[in-house]
Every structure is written in structure tokens, then in C-alpha cells.
Phi, psi and omega in degrees: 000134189275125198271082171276007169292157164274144193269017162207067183320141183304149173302328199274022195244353185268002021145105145298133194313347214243321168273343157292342169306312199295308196216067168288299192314304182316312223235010169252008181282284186332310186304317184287348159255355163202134182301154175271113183265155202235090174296108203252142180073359213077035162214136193278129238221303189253161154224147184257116199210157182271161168336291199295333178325308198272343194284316175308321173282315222237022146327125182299341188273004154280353172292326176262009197258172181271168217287328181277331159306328192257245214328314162311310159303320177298271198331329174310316188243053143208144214280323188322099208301127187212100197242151143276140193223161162243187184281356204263341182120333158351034204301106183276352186206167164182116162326136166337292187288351183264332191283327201276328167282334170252007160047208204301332183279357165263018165303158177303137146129316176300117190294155168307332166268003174300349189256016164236177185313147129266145197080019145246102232244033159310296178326284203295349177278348172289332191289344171309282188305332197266346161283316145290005155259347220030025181248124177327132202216153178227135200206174189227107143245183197265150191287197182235018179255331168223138186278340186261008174253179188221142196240165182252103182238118179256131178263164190200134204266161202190136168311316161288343190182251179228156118256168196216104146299128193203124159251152172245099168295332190299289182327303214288327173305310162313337180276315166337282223282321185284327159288350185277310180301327141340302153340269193305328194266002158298323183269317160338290174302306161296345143334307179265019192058029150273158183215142154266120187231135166276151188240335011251199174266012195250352181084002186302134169274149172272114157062037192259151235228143198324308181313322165252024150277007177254311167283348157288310170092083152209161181300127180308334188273331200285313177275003187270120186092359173294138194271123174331315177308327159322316169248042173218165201270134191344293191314330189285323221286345167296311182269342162297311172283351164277071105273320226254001163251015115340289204282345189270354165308287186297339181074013189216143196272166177198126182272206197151128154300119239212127190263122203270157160270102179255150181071006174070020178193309168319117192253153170208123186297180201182127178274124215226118137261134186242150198220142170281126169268161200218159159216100169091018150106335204241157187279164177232324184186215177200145197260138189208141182269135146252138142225114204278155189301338186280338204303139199166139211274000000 
């Protein structure tokens, strides 16, 4: 049976029992694009997962369906770049994110190496080699969409073939380097008793940061999953959520002024900019600026 959890989930796919109690709303946003392993010791133990996943799992017409059918469907609903090979070299199957990313060439029917560069014959010689040994193997080529970016491919042997694991090692450096900048301008922004935040689409914070519990005068556990509206004052709160489902309607950012609640009772006025965040082409949420008008270093 072909084993489609990762066997060593990413940190942000990971969650102690005690911080999911804690920032449920955060990390039940996270389950709907990738599962959540839930840690018991410091080994993932449980899982948090979306609707279509389980549906995918637990549907009564898989008692009766065939072992490529249940495969096919799980490939369906997970974003992981993921190809099926047969021995011949073959793709027989290919995961939601291997079909948007490598598109026609990662069809049923399609040799394995159409999913690297060309006239680079890392990929398919590794499948070679780990079809005749069975042992997993991780190897690196250049993709076949930029010749400068690099992909990370775990191979992994099956009584029928392959799986083909696919990471874009470039992206994940780049996310690295946009997060580090994230960084900086978070600390930026707090120099200036301003804060930066992310919202999901539900208007909910995400991840919220030392900078804007300073400027709320509220708690970090206190803001987690708390609706950005929450913390502006009644008279406002109305007029922040129609900005912010404008933006996530329109796709386009717009700022506005706004009376902040600090401490849950102090009003201090405040300048709100709002931005669409985007993934894959689709809004995801929205990125939001506080900045009080008193502000300053």
C-alpha cells in the first residue's frame, strides 16, 4: 500500500497538544491546506486534517472500490507535489500539487522524466536504481519550469513502482529569505509602536506578534484567533469589516481610519491598511498595518 502522510512533516505542519488547545482556530485554518501532526513525546502521534481528506478516506464506496481507485482519490485532495510510476518508468498517478505544477507532463501515461529539465537524467536513473535495490533514495534536479530552480526528489520503492516526493528546494529558500524580511519589518514597524498582522478569511489573526499585544495592550494567547474587529472600537467595527471583505472580494488593497481599543477600554485613533494575501493564484486572507496616529520612535 502506497504510504501518502509525509514521513517528516514540516515544523509548520506540527503542533503540541497543549498549543493546539491554546491557538485552535490558528491551526484548524492550517488543516484545511495540509494535515496537522499533533505530538504526543515529540512524536506525531494524532492528526488534524480537512473534511475532503477524510471523506476521501472514510466514503462507504472504498469498501468496494479498487486499490487504484482509493489511491487515485487520496492523490486528488493533497497539495504535496507527488507522482506514482510503474516499473517501466511510467506515471500512473499524480497528486493535486504535481498535477498544478508540472501540468501535462505529469499525466497517467507520461514518462517520468518529462518532470525534470531537459537532458537531465537524475530523476529517472534514480527510479532505476531504487527499483532495483529498494532502497529510498533523495536526490536533487533542476525543475522543468526554470532551469535555476531545484527540486528535491524522494524516491521510494512500491511493489508496483515508485512514489516520486517532490519538494521546490529553491521556494522553500526563498520563503526562508521572505521570512527573515518579515522579520525585520515587524521589528521595524514596532520601533514605531505600529504592528503588522496576518488575517485568515474569516478576518481571524494569525500568528500574532509581541508588537501588536503592545500595542492593544492585550495578551499573545489573547490575540490568537481573536477577529482583527474585535479590537477596534464598536462604533468602527463595522466599517473595518466591510473594508476587509472588500478586500478580500476585490483583490485590491485600501487603507482607513479607525479607533483602536487599547487595554479593552482606552480608545487610541489608528490608520489600517489592508492588502489581499494570495497563494496559487487564489486570496487566502489578508495582510493588515495598524498604525496609531500618535506613533513614533
Amino acid at each position: 500500500m502506497i504510504r501518502l502522510s509525509p514521513t517528516q512533516p514540516g515544523a509548520e505542519q506540527r503542533v503540541t497538544a497543549s498549543d493546539l488547545v491554546r491557538h485552535f482556530g490558528v491551526w484548524q485554518e492550517r488543516a484545511t491546506r495540509a494535515p496537522i501532526y499533533i505530538l504526543h513525546r515529540g512524536r506525531p502521534r494524532l492528526v488534524l486534517t480537512s473534511l475532503d481528506v477524510m471523506d476521501a478516506l472514510c466514503t462507504p464506496h472504498f469498501a468496494a472500490a479498487s486499490g487504484d481507485t482509493m489511491r487515485d482519490t487520496l492523490l486528488d485532495v493533497v497539495e504535496t507535489i507527488m507522482l506514482v510510476t510503474d516499473r517501466d518508468l511510467v506515471i500512473t498517478g499524480a497528486s493535486r500539487g504535481a498535477r498544478r505544477y508540472f501540468g501535462a507532463a505529469a499525466s497517467a501515461g507520461q514518462p517520468i522524466a518529462g518532470c525534470a529539465a531537459p537532458g537531465d537524467t537524475t530523476l529517472p536513473a534514480t527510479v532505476r536504481r531504487v527499483l532495483a535495490s529498494g532502497e529510498t533514495e533523495t536526490i536533487e534536479c533542476r525543475s522543468p519550469r526554470v532551469a535555476e530552480r531545484r527540486l528535491a526528489c524522494t524516491v521510494i520503492a512500491t511493489p508496483e513502482g515508485c512514489v516520486v516526493k517532490i519538494a521546490d528546494t529553491t521556494a522553500t529558500e526563498e520563503s526562508q529569505r521572505w521570512r527573515e524580511r518579515h522579520e525585520a519589518l515587524s521589528a521595524a514597524l514596532a520601533a514605531t509602536r505600529s504592528a503588522a498582522v496576518s488575517l485568515n478569511l474569516r478576518g481571524r489573526i494569525e500568528e500574532p506578534t509581541p508588537a501588536l499585544a503592545a500595542l492593544t495592550g492585550a495578551t499573545l494567547d489573547a490575540l490568537a484567533a481573536a477577529r482583527l474587529v474585535s479590537l477596534i472600537a464598536v462604533f468602527d467595527r463595522t466599517r473595518v469589516g466591510d473594508a476587509l471583505e472588500a478586500v478580500i472580494e476585490q483583490g485590491a488593497a485600501m487603507s482607513l481610519s479607525a479607533s483602536l481599543l487599547v487595554g479593552g477600554a482606552e480608545i487610541s485613533p489608528a490608520a489600517i491598511g489592508l492588502a489581499p494575501l494570495t497563494a496559487g493564484g487564489r486570496i487566502t486572507g489578508v495582510f493588515a498595518v495598524i498604525v496609531p496616529h500618535d506613533g513614533g520612535a
